Each structure stands twice: as C-alpha cells, then as structure tokens.
XYZ file of C-alpha atoms in Angstrom:
665
model
C 105.313 126.579 115.685
C 104.032 124.379 112.829
C 107.554 124.360 111.303
C 108.890 122.830 114.473
C 105.986 120.122 114.494
C 106.718 119.429 110.932
C 110.385 119.227 111.579
C 110.052 116.837 114.763
C 107.865 114.553 112.539
C 110.368 114.539 109.706
C 113.098 113.771 112.193
C 111.240 110.897 113.688
C 110.708 109.590 110.225
C 114.219 109.629 109.412
C 115.239 108.093 112.807
C 112.743 105.281 112.663
C 113.822 104.506 108.989
C 117.382 104.361 110.220
C 116.305 101.871 112.908
C 114.613 99.521 110.482
C 117.171 99.359 107.897
C 120.204 99.443 110.304
C 118.287 97.322 112.872
C 117.362 94.765 110.145
C 121.012 94.623 108.735
C 122.469 94.320 112.340
C 120.044 91.540 113.034
C 120.849 89.659 109.810
C 124.676 89.905 110.382
C 124.522 89.696 114.096
C 126.488 93.255 114.637
C 125.403 94.037 118.214
C 126.912 97.652 118.038
C 124.918 98.570 115.006
C 121.724 97.092 116.855
C 122.568 99.301 119.767
C 122.725 102.213 117.416
C 119.292 101.330 115.590
C 117.852 100.899 119.312
C 118.843 104.264 120.302
C 117.447 105.635 117.097
C 114.161 104.259 118.143
C 114.423 105.956 121.465
C 115.331 109.316 119.830
C 112.178 108.934 117.635
C 110.029 108.870 120.587
C 111.566 111.903 121.813
C 111.070 113.760 118.459
C 107.240 112.494 118.294
C 106.893 113.951 121.837
C 108.079 117.257 120.571
C 105.442 117.044 117.781
C 102.622 116.253 120.310
C 103.578 119.129 122.381
C 103.471 121.538 119.523
C 99.999 120.297 118.828
C 98.805 120.341 122.318
C 100.106 124.063 122.840
C 98.314 125.088 119.335
C 95.013 123.471 120.864
C 95.455 125.175 124.148
C 96.031 128.578 122.574
C 93.349 127.956 119.946
C 95.772 128.739 117.268
C 93.420 128.774 114.197
C 96.406 129.106 111.633
C 96.585 125.340 112.219
C 93.968 123.785 110.014
C 93.589 120.923 112.299
C 92.829 123.202 115.107
C 90.314 125.313 113.080
C 88.377 122.361 111.936
C 88.328 120.485 115.442
C 87.657 123.323 117.893
C 86.198 126.719 118.409
C 86.790 129.789 120.926
C 83.813 128.692 122.864
C 84.729 125.120 123.226
C 85.591 124.250 126.978
C 89.375 123.699 127.461
C 89.035 119.881 128.350
C 87.129 119.139 125.069
C 89.677 121.351 123.309
C 92.623 119.445 124.578
C 90.852 116.160 123.806
C 90.494 117.300 120.229
C 94.027 115.910 119.977
C 92.673 112.554 119.326
C 89.251 113.618 118.002
C 90.478 114.172 114.518
C 92.033 111.835 112.096
C 95.638 113.534 111.951
C 95.809 114.122 115.691
C 94.805 110.490 116.328
C 97.382 109.216 114.058
C 99.987 111.340 115.973
C 98.694 109.872 119.324
C 99.109 106.322 117.735
C 102.539 107.072 116.805
C 103.391 108.658 120.198
C 102.001 105.649 122.123
C 103.724 103.369 119.966
C 107.233 104.735 120.074
C 106.735 105.190 123.809
C 105.690 101.646 124.486
C 108.277 100.158 122.139
C 111.075 102.373 123.844
C 109.968 101.008 127.328
C 109.568 97.393 126.231
C 113.024 97.329 124.624
C 114.746 99.053 127.542
C 113.480 96.800 130.147
C 114.291 93.812 128.035
C 117.513 95.267 126.279
C 119.778 92.174 127.023
C 117.284 89.807 125.786
C 116.627 91.704 122.707
C 120.427 92.288 122.185
C 121.496 88.753 122.625
C 118.477 86.563 121.554
C 115.612 88.590 119.811
C 117.260 91.358 117.783
C 114.662 91.391 115.086
C 112.255 93.122 117.546
C 113.797 96.584 116.764
C 113.129 96.593 113.045
C 109.765 94.757 113.463
C 108.415 97.394 115.761
C 110.111 100.014 113.649
C 108.547 98.913 110.614
C 105.106 99.660 112.274
C 106.140 102.891 113.376
C 107.601 103.703 110.110
C 103.987 103.243 108.449
C 102.436 105.736 110.982
C 105.272 108.234 110.576
C 104.984 108.098 106.809
C 101.277 108.939 107.012
C 101.906 111.699 109.036
C 104.672 113.236 107.252
C 103.494 112.672 103.692
C 99.496 112.033 103.959
C 97.936 113.519 106.718
C 99.886 115.935 108.648
C 98.425 117.525 111.682
C 100.550 120.644 111.155
C 99.041 122.122 107.745
C 98.464 125.810 108.033
C 96.026 128.383 106.697
C 94.991 131.770 107.052
C 93.712 131.904 110.429
C 89.698 132.187 110.544
C 87.971 134.310 113.340
C 86.530 131.169 114.733
C 86.933 127.374 114.550
C 84.448 124.896 113.220
C 83.950 123.403 116.675
C 83.771 119.592 117.682
C 81.159 117.175 116.788
C 78.417 117.523 119.667
C 78.588 113.788 120.364
C 82.162 113.939 121.304
C 81.574 116.733 123.677
C 81.035 114.117 126.694
C 83.458 113.420 129.388
C 83.772 109.833 128.605
C 85.085 110.667 125.198
C 88.305 112.427 126.898
C 89.233 109.005 128.160
C 87.732 106.412 125.886
C 89.776 106.907 122.634
C 93.125 106.800 124.509
C 92.249 103.833 126.306
C 91.535 102.040 122.895
C 94.689 103.494 121.488
C 96.663 102.095 124.432
C 95.057 98.675 123.655
C 95.473 98.806 120.037
C 99.016 99.871 120.161
C 99.907 97.714 123.130
C 99.264 94.655 120.918
C 102.097 95.523 118.826
C 104.543 94.673 121.505
C 103.671 90.879 121.932
C 103.511 90.732 118.031
C 106.756 92.224 117.532
C 108.491 90.181 120.062
C 106.650 86.965 118.761
C 107.735 87.481 115.275
C 111.200 88.452 116.318
C 111.441 85.145 118.076
C 110.348 83.328 115.028
C 112.924 85.339 112.945
C 115.663 84.709 115.397
C 114.610 81.025 115.615
C 114.039 81.350 119.351
C 110.698 79.644 119.631
C 110.709 78.953 123.299
C 108.508 80.474 125.787
C 110.821 83.501 126.611
C 109.013 85.912 124.290
C 105.778 85.044 126.126
C 107.361 85.681 129.599
C 108.788 89.133 128.681
C 105.578 90.221 126.878
C 102.958 88.798 129.251
C 102.208 92.095 131.152
C 102.561 94.045 128.119
C 99.666 91.792 126.740
C 97.568 91.891 129.926
C 97.928 95.698 129.891
C 96.865 96.094 126.232
C 94.065 93.803 127.004
C 92.914 95.772 129.894
C 93.067 98.910 128.202
C 91.261 97.737 125.269
C 88.472 95.923 127.399
C 88.035 98.974 129.706
C 88.043 101.472 126.663
C 85.159 99.423 125.128
C 83.116 99.706 128.339
C 83.931 103.483 128.412
C 82.626 103.722 124.917
C 79.396 101.851 125.833
C 78.747 104.205 128.652
C 79.377 107.169 126.481
C 76.885 105.549 123.840
C 74.293 104.953 126.703
C 74.533 108.601 127.867
C 75.127 110.586 124.735
C 73.714 108.774 121.559
C 70.242 108.992 123.236
C 68.728 105.450 122.296
C 68.559 103.757 125.752
C 70.972 101.016 124.910
C 74.691 100.456 125.709
C 76.045 98.438 122.523
C 74.570 98.434 119.148
C 77.040 96.188 117.289
C 78.317 99.170 115.457
C 81.037 98.231 112.852
C 83.668 100.383 114.760
C 82.449 98.871 118.273
C 83.020 95.604 116.563
C 86.356 96.400 115.373
C 87.556 97.031 118.970
C 85.878 94.079 120.367
C 87.538 91.546 117.814
C 91.110 92.098 118.782
C 89.948 91.966 122.438
C 88.377 88.493 121.906
C 91.510 87.054 120.074
C 93.683 88.502 122.778
C 91.490 86.836 125.406
C 92.150 83.647 123.615
C 95.773 84.165 123.549
C 95.938 84.881 127.350
C 94.211 81.479 128.056
C 96.130 79.349 125.589
C 99.551 80.925 126.488
C 99.112 79.157 129.935
C 98.921 75.742 128.178
C 102.102 76.516 126.438
C 103.959 77.698 129.406
C 102.869 74.541 131.640
C 102.522 71.856 128.826
C 104.524 73.018 125.886
C 101.582 72.782 123.812
C 99.836 75.172 121.250
C 102.884 76.981 120.237
C 101.736 77.414 116.517
C 98.177 78.447 117.731
C 99.762 81.118 120.168
C 101.752 82.914 117.331
C 98.778 82.755 115.156
C 96.611 84.344 117.850
C 99.015 86.950 118.665
C 99.457 88.002 115.107
C 95.605 87.856 114.636
C 95.079 90.341 117.481
C 97.601 92.761 116.003
C 96.036 92.484 112.469
C 92.666 93.069 113.913
C 93.919 96.210 115.751
C 95.055 97.480 112.591
C 91.880 96.599 110.820
C 89.880 98.575 113.585
C 92.028 101.487 112.937
C 91.423 101.115 109.285
C 87.699 100.945 109.607
C 87.689 104.131 111.679
C 89.895 106.191 109.527
C 89.160 105.211 106.061
C 85.599 106.083 105.764
C 84.660 102.893 104.074
C 81.771 102.351 106.621
C 79.116 104.502 107.872
C 79.301 104.873 111.703
C 79.010 107.598 114.348
C 82.519 106.552 115.397
C 84.283 106.757 111.897
C 85.764 109.678 110.074
C 84.593 110.930 106.689
C 86.169 109.707 103.625
C 89.885 110.101 103.544
C 93.026 109.418 101.466
C 94.779 107.111 104.091
C 92.368 104.170 103.606
C 94.355 102.510 100.838
C 97.477 102.861 102.599
C 96.007 101.264 105.764
C 94.544 98.407 103.587
C 98.066 97.959 101.875
C 99.838 97.697 105.040
C 97.478 95.366 106.711
C 97.987 93.068 103.627
C 101.702 93.310 103.888
C 101.764 92.638 107.780
C 99.561 89.663 107.181
C 101.514 88.196 104.321
C 104.757 88.780 106.378
C 103.224 87.004 109.554
C 101.854 84.126 107.505
C 105.064 83.536 105.754
C 107.197 83.676 108.930
C 104.769 81.391 110.726
C 104.870 78.961 107.944
C 108.680 78.877 107.635
C 108.964 78.055 111.273
C 106.480 75.330 111.567
C 108.937 72.423 112.018
C 110.531 74.475 114.932
C 107.140 75.507 116.502
C 105.553 71.915 116.497
C 105.390 70.264 119.833
C 105.773 66.539 120.676
C 103.359 67.041 123.529
C 99.840 65.975 122.753
C 96.349 66.542 124.328
C 95.881 63.426 126.758
C 92.123 63.568 127.333
C 89.198 65.746 126.188
C 88.491 66.115 129.789
C 91.302 68.225 131.297
C 92.325 71.849 131.794
C 94.161 71.816 128.523
C 91.086 70.827 126.570
C 88.981 73.381 128.491
C 91.378 76.181 127.442
C 91.265 74.850 123.895
C 87.433 74.933 123.787
C 87.674 78.471 125.110
C 89.609 79.373 122.349
C 87.749 77.992 119.740
C 84.480 79.681 120.923
C 86.302 82.963 121.178
C 87.956 82.781 117.759
C 84.689 81.625 116.237
C 82.806 84.569 117.749
C 85.504 87.126 116.565
C 85.402 85.527 112.995
C 81.665 85.635 113.024
C 81.621 89.332 114.061
C 84.436 89.805 111.301
C 82.296 88.592 108.663
C 79.418 90.657 109.683
C 81.553 93.657 109.356
C 83.140 92.966 105.987
C 80.119 91.553 104.368
C 78.578 94.743 103.394
C 81.843 95.843 101.961
C 82.389 92.788 100.050
C 78.588 92.754 98.814
C 79.099 96.398 97.526
C 82.367 95.779 95.930
C 81.370 92.672 94.180
C 77.613 92.881 93.478
C 77.208 96.629 93.769
C 74.499 96.238 96.293
C 74.705 97.949 99.560
C 73.511 95.547 102.420
C 73.636 95.859 106.211
C 74.021 93.220 108.848
C 71.987 94.093 111.940
C 71.901 93.082 115.586
C 69.781 90.040 115.172
C 72.763 88.428 113.341
C 75.247 89.428 116.275
C 72.786 88.509 118.888
C 72.360 85.052 117.689
C 75.995 84.253 117.345
C 76.678 85.989 120.703
C 74.153 83.671 122.414
C 75.481 80.536 120.476
C 79.176 81.098 121.333
C 78.743 83.088 124.296
C 76.797 80.843 126.616
C 79.119 77.831 126.097
C 82.195 80.313 126.965
C 80.284 81.185 130.205
C 79.873 77.648 131.194
C 83.513 77.036 130.500
C 84.290 79.702 132.853
C 82.814 77.704 135.591
C 84.337 74.299 134.530
C 87.752 75.329 133.639
C 88.925 76.194 137.189
C 88.180 73.063 138.791
C 89.248 70.493 136.064
C 92.678 68.900 136.557
C 95.591 69.269 134.240
C 96.369 66.318 131.682
C 93.530 64.010 132.651
C 90.519 64.528 134.925
C 88.281 61.850 136.413
C 84.517 62.573 135.488
C 83.560 61.358 138.956
C 85.964 63.905 140.865
C 84.828 66.454 138.267
C 81.133 65.742 138.993
C 81.600 66.093 142.553
C 83.233 69.578 142.460
C 80.524 70.954 140.145
C 77.439 69.469 142.063
C 77.178 72.517 144.387
C 77.520 75.141 141.509
C 75.016 73.016 139.368
C 72.544 72.848 142.254
C 72.656 76.607 142.874
C 72.366 77.468 139.142
C 69.263 75.177 138.795
C 67.656 76.741 141.994
C 68.263 80.442 140.620
C 66.823 79.387 137.274
C 63.756 77.786 138.977
C 63.246 80.954 141.209
C 63.705 83.232 138.104
C 61.182 81.013 136.149
C 58.634 81.189 138.800
C 59.138 85.017 139.177
C 58.077 85.409 135.460
C 61.577 85.757 134.006
C 60.847 83.075 131.314
C 59.820 85.742 128.878
C 63.507 85.756 127.758
C 64.881 82.409 127.368
C 68.415 83.413 126.533
C 68.335 85.781 129.524
C 67.139 82.881 131.754
C 69.840 80.460 130.763
C 72.316 83.432 130.838
C 71.355 83.989 134.475
C 71.453 80.450 135.416
C 75.011 80.061 133.871
C 76.082 83.077 135.676
C 74.970 81.615 139.011
C 76.873 78.528 138.208
C 80.103 80.352 137.413
C 79.857 82.807 140.487
C 79.298 79.953 142.725
C 82.370 78.089 141.371
C 84.614 81.284 141.793
C 83.551 81.767 145.329
C 84.114 78.236 146.183
C 87.602 78.251 144.614
C 88.474 81.203 146.908
C 86.882 79.526 149.975
C 88.855 76.180 149.200
C 92.033 78.076 148.753
C 91.568 80.049 151.791
C 90.675 77.174 153.926
C 93.570 75.205 152.744
C 96.183 78.094 153.587
C 94.670 78.660 157.012
C 94.896 74.918 157.720
C 98.719 75.375 157.117
C 98.910 77.839 159.835
C 98.931 81.014 157.675
C 97.471 83.165 160.373
C 93.764 84.207 160.338
C 91.160 84.218 157.524
C 92.055 87.495 156.130
C 95.817 86.730 156.230
C 95.102 83.343 154.407
C 92.864 84.960 151.962
C 95.398 87.753 150.932
C 98.360 85.443 151.055
C 96.209 82.938 148.649
C 96.035 85.764 146.167
C 99.540 87.067 146.689
C 100.970 83.648 145.971
C 98.914 83.053 142.775
C 98.120 86.465 141.278
C 97.358 85.266 137.817
C 94.995 82.657 138.736
C 93.103 84.493 141.301
C 93.291 87.889 139.396
C 91.658 85.774 136.492
C 88.951 84.506 138.772
C 88.134 88.277 139.535
C 88.008 89.037 135.802
C 85.698 86.103 135.269
C 83.411 87.791 137.940
C 83.575 90.936 136.062
C 82.336 89.081 132.909
C 79.537 87.650 134.845
C 78.339 90.978 136.104
C 78.483 92.209 132.554
C 76.497 89.153 131.387
C 73.710 89.705 134.166
C 73.507 93.633 133.286
C 73.302 92.895 129.476
C 70.703 90.237 129.987
C 68.669 92.623 132.210
C 68.642 95.618 129.772
C 68.401 93.376 126.628
C 65.636 91.157 127.834
C 63.601 93.023 130.491
C 63.493 96.686 129.624
C 60.459 98.757 129.454
C 59.839 101.291 126.894
C 56.896 103.672 126.556
C 56.564 106.989 124.792
C 54.033 109.872 124.135
C 53.507 113.364 123.324
C 52.749 115.211 126.800
C 51.467 118.622 127.377
C 52.411 120.462 130.625
C 50.700 118.438 133.618
C 50.256 115.311 131.727
C 52.061 112.154 132.701
C 53.483 108.891 130.944
C 53.798 105.555 132.943
C 56.566 103.032 132.242
C 57.013 99.984 134.761
C 56.552 101.258 138.276
C 57.346 104.817 137.256
C 55.164 107.572 136.172
C 56.843 110.671 134.674
C 54.950 114.010 134.973
C 55.800 116.916 132.428
C 55.983 120.256 134.334
C 57.154 122.547 131.658
C 60.313 123.480 129.976
C 63.095 126.069 130.378
C 65.960 127.367 128.380
C 69.340 128.615 129.140
C 72.872 129.394 127.494
C 75.595 127.028 128.263
C 79.101 127.361 127.619
C 78.993 126.867 123.855
C 75.330 125.738 123.243
C 71.806 126.832 123.861
C 70.257 124.326 126.362
C 66.492 123.501 126.388
C 65.310 121.093 129.058
C 61.968 119.307 129.894
C 61.365 119.469 133.745
C 59.969 116.091 135.009
C 58.425 114.947 138.339
C 59.317 111.174 138.882
C 56.533 109.206 140.836
C 57.044 105.462 141.858
C 54.137 103.374 143.072
C 52.157 106.560 143.845
C 55.114 108.359 145.749
C 57.095 111.223 144.428
C 60.780 110.245 144.435
C 62.289 113.253 142.773
C 62.732 115.254 139.559
C 64.843 115.220 136.513
C 65.419 116.963 133.276
C 66.016 115.812 129.628
C 66.319 117.950 126.553
C 68.593 119.188 123.844
C 71.494 121.150 123.021
C 72.006 123.597 120.144
C 75.833 124.151 119.499
C 76.547 127.573 118.127
C 79.870 127.118 116.135
C 78.883 123.463 115.023
C 75.351 124.405 114.207
C 74.204 120.987 115.347
C 71.764 119.687 117.793
C 72.599 116.760 120.323
C 70.141 114.853 122.810
C 70.847 115.290 126.401
C 69.109 112.452 128.076
C 67.818 112.260 131.685
C 68.984 109.342 133.669
C 67.937 108.523 137.115
C 69.758 105.809 138.863
C 68.214 103.619 141.790
C 71.176 101.680 143.225
C 69.064 99.770 145.546
C 66.531 98.405 142.803
C 69.392 98.141 140.380
C 67.547 99.988 137.608
C 67.806 103.235 135.478
C 64.888 105.456 134.555
C 66.189 106.685 131.296
C 64.117 109.691 129.625
C 64.768 111.084 125.926
C 63.032 114.463 125.014
C 62.680 113.753 121.381
C 60.883 116.779 120.184
C 59.848 120.047 121.588
C 56.767 121.382 119.966
C 55.634 124.976 119.450
C 52.617 124.538 121.582
C 54.688 123.945 124.577
C 54.124 120.102 124.661
C 56.979 117.527 124.193
C 57.409 114.082 122.947
C 59.070 111.934 125.483
C 60.532 108.412 125.446
C 60.709 106.640 128.700
C 62.690 103.432 129.396
C 63.301 101.416 132.553
C 66.517 99.497 132.343
C 66.869 96.903 134.976
C 70.441 95.836 136.105
C 72.192 98.231 133.604
C 74.687 99.459 136.378
C 76.125 95.873 136.682
C 77.605 96.577 133.233
C 79.666 99.712 134.592
C 80.346 97.993 137.967
C 81.856 95.200 135.962
C 84.495 97.652 134.399
C 85.707 98.476 137.827
C 85.873 94.734 138.839
C 87.636 93.951 135.508
C 90.176 96.597 136.122
C 90.631 95.184 139.584
C 91.095 91.598 138.634
C 93.729 92.644 135.719
C 95.621 94.674 138.254
C 95.878 91.662 140.485
C 97.120 89.501 137.685
C 99.592 92.055 136.329
C 101.066 92.889 139.733
C 104.725 91.994 139.955
C 105.735 89.003 141.874
C 109.177 88.665 143.100
C 109.028 84.943 143.510
C 107.937 84.551 139.812
C 110.571 86.690 138.617
C 113.352 84.457 140.414
C 111.712 81.311 139.203
C 111.852 82.593 135.524
C 115.472 83.899 136.092
C 116.518 80.582 137.145
C 114.559 78.728 134.310
C 116.374 80.671 131.738
C 119.627 81.149 133.200
C 121.117 78.134 131.355
C 119.759 79.149 128.168
C 121.054 82.684 128.659
C 124.527 81.529 129.397
C 124.527 79.285 126.223
C 123.421 82.522 124.108
C 126.277 84.451 125.770
C 128.924 81.945 125.073
C 127.819 81.820 121.397
C-alpha cells in the first residue's frame, strides 16, 4: 500500500513536470498538439494524485500504523469520522489535499475552457502546472505521507482541539478557497503572457473566483464557530495569525470581485485587477506558509518543519514572476477610459477597493511585524487584538457605509441632489435606530452604536432596492408580486446576489458588535448548591459527574439555569481527558435562546478536590447572527454564481468576432 501511494505521487510529479516543460515550449512556439499533450498530462496527474489520496484514506480507515502519518495522527479509539479527517489534520496529508484539489480544479477549469486555452491562453497550462509541481515536489522529496515504520500497538491520537465536528469541514473549505484562487491567477497571468488583455480571462474565471471566495469566507466562519465552541474562551475571532492569514486573501478577493465589474462595464482598472488577483493568490500561499512553517505560534499552526524555507522561496519566485509580467505588459493594460466623477459608482467601487486593501495590508503588517522584529532586532514582540480592532473600525465602518451608498449611485456621474433623495429614507431610518439605541443605553460602546446605525442604513438601502426593482417589474406586467420579485433576481443574479451577501455582512457586523461590546462576564468558585449571576441569568451548581466517552474520560459540572427568578433549564460544562493523547480539553456549555438572540456560555475552568468548581459565565448577545450570516452569505453567493443562459448568449456574441479572428490567425 505505501509503495502504491509513493509510486502514484512520483508519477504525478513526472506528469506535472512534463505538463510544465512541454506546455511552456508549446505555448512559446505555438504548437497546439504539444499543448494538448501537456494538458492531457495534467489531467492524468489528477488521476495519479487521486490514487495517492485513496491509499491514504484506506490506511486511515484501516488504522494501519505502519504508516508513520497514520500513527502520529490517529489512535485505535479515535472515532472514525475524526480518523478520516486526519487526512487534512497533519502537514503531509494537508499538502496532499492541496495538490488533489489543485489538480482537480485545474483539470476542470481547463476542460471547460479548452478551446479558449488552446487558441488564446495556452500559458494557462504551464502556469497552473508550475504551482502543482511545487506541491508535488514537497510530497515526493520533503514531506511524504507514505513514510513507514514498524507498526506500534497504538497511535499517538489527534490533538483534542481538532476533535470537533466543525474541524471536519473547516480545513477542506479553506483549501477549496486557497486553491481556487490559483485558477483566476493562472488565467490572468496566461492572458498577460499571451498578450490577450481583454476581459475574456475575467469572464471564464468569474464563477471560479466567486466559488473560491465563497469557500474561503464560509471556511473562516466555520473556523470561528469551532473556536467559539472548542477553544473555551467565549469569543469567536481572536486575530490569531493563521485566522488573519485566511482573512487577508478573502479581503483582496472581495476587492477584486468589486473592481472587476468596473473593468467589464467601463474598461477601467485593468492594471489594478491583475494586481489584485495576483495579490490574492500570493496571500493564499502566505497563509499556507504560516500554517505549515512553524514560524508563528498559533493553535492552528503545525510544529517547526522543514518545508518553511521551500514555501518562502516559492512565494518569492511567484511574486517576482507576477510583478515582472505585470510590469512588462503595462502598455497593453493601460486604458484610455478615465474616472469622470468622484461621485459615481466607479468611484464608489474604487473607494471600496482602497479600504479593503488597506485593511488587508494593515493585517499583513500585524502578522509579519513580530517575525521582522525577531529577525532584525532579536526581540520577540506580539501584536494584540487592540491593534487589529482599531484598524477594523477605522477601515471597516467606511466600508459598511459604502455598501449602502454604492448600490444607488449612478455610473459615470451622479447628481448629488438625486443621490441625496435616494438616501434620505435610509439615513432617516439609521438616525432613528441610533437614537433608540442611545436612549436604551447602548452608548457604552460608541463603535458598536455607530456600527448598528450604519447597519440600519445599509439594510434599509438593500430592502428599498429590492422593493423598487420588484415594483418596476410588476408595473411592466410581469405577473404578481412574487413573480416580479423572483424574476427580478433571475434577470440580474450577480447584482441581487451581491445585495444578499451585503445583508450577510450586516448580520455579521451586528452580531460581532453585540458580542464585542455588550457581553457580560462573571466568574467564581462554587460549591454544590451555590450560584453565580450574570446578566438576567443565575447559574446554580448542583454537582459533578464522570463517565467514559469514546476515547476520553469526561467530567461535567451539572448546572441549573434560572432567568429572572424562573428555572428555564439545565446545562453541563466540563473537561475531557483523552487517553492516547494524554491531553485535556475544555468542553463548554452553551445554551442558546433564539427568541432573545443570546447565548449563555459556561466554562468549567477547574474541578477541585473538595467537589467545588471554578466557573466562568458569559452572556453573549446577538452572537447567533454571526452564524446566521454564514447561511445568508452562502445563499447570496449561490444566487450570484447560478448560471444564466441569457448572460452566456451575450458573452458568446460579444467574443464571437474575436474568436473568429483568433481562429483565422
């Protein structure tokens, strides 16, 4: 079995190497048959990597501890679901998943656009192949998941913090996002290398970019949900370096998805867009580097490893290649179209981009500054949450405001009077909400108060946009209200899908402001029968119990929950002591009240010999809006990505002339 896995990876490395070398030569010389051969080699590499992945899955499912990776990442008592999730829980397995997703996505993207790649963008194959070749090199020569040993009687088990259902889905989602950003990067660089700087590469990669962006965003939220339930601190996002590493490419990809619409409609920002797509890809590599190099201390990162220098070198090469290619094509990329007015939709998108990129760069500096300080000065420093919170407010609140202004401002040039008339109702609603909240005592968190006011402004704008559009379609005789509403979305899915995504961001903002500015924290040591009050709740400790779980000894504090003098239920909080891992994890208690929109969050921090327990009790208002925002986000993304036959016909007609010219050439 391990021999088959190793042979499959070696075969994949050889096939990808062939695709890079032969594909590069074919692209340079214009040899289409050779390019077809290189493309087929890339397809075959996906099959070879798939075989290697199946070997590792079989070894994990069979708990074959002669595989060093299986022995290090699992144990006999580890439940099967987590055993299979060990595929991406360790360094070697996660690299194999990276390569599997990359070769699969590359094969699909090229197969769906084979004619375009063959005739206009031949450099796509060697560029994607070069990225895949790097990961294949690591797996064959540096960090193989198929190293063997004399099989021990049991494995070392899995880190307890990873034994959570959300960790089964969170890493694959991030990988789909990270790897997915390779596709628009490869097509963009291929367009530059082929001197095809029109919008065709944008059109063919639009849904790939949206999909990668959606996976990455939803993966970040799944990770936040995992941190909320598993880490045991009562928060959802801690500005951890690896959390930030996933957020940065998402922010840059968000900027790209907005600015690319300006290029499609007005033929502007062409240089800016290739810079953004290259930046998102490089930041996705940087995030992988942070996780796997061991250069930073994080609950998400692996221990010190030998692949860090390889990753750093590859990022440097990819950055140098991207910069050199963009600079060499500046004359082709420059557009004669200029921004006509600072009050226009183009300008709004540009402001949006500047704030998003500024936030991403600020986060990047916060991540790398400790590394730079230690390397240059020999002084270890840390950048804490206050730094990130400050800039998240400084750049984030204007971004939220632009989400409300952007949809109603006109292209090219907008009249200030007409814009004001469109914004008077949202502004009035926002001021009313702010005043009500201030009178209700929400002024203790100024940032939260402003955030809620801006949120009301944006949500009102979104609702009014749907109402205006639906009313206009109904006035044209498009059936009833529901028919007009559904037809409105169906005829402009990108626009209204984007509005739904904006609504998701607003829900996230409201939830984050609630938990960040208005949570209640209490703690104390309780003996049996004693209670601890937090907000409207009173938690009574009624004793503890122990039981043996699947692979851990579980101890729980039993708690009665009272609210405003009424018993509303019971809950448990405690710890698990894992046998194989010889580690202990917090198992928090969470009681969700959907009607009140809040969580009662309990941490059993210490169980004492005298039977008492030290509890931390937190009331988190509105936190569940964060998780709800994830579902709304996926809905909006799905609407925006959903294929539209009318759009496909328009695009086909748009590029028919250029395609015929290419074929004649």
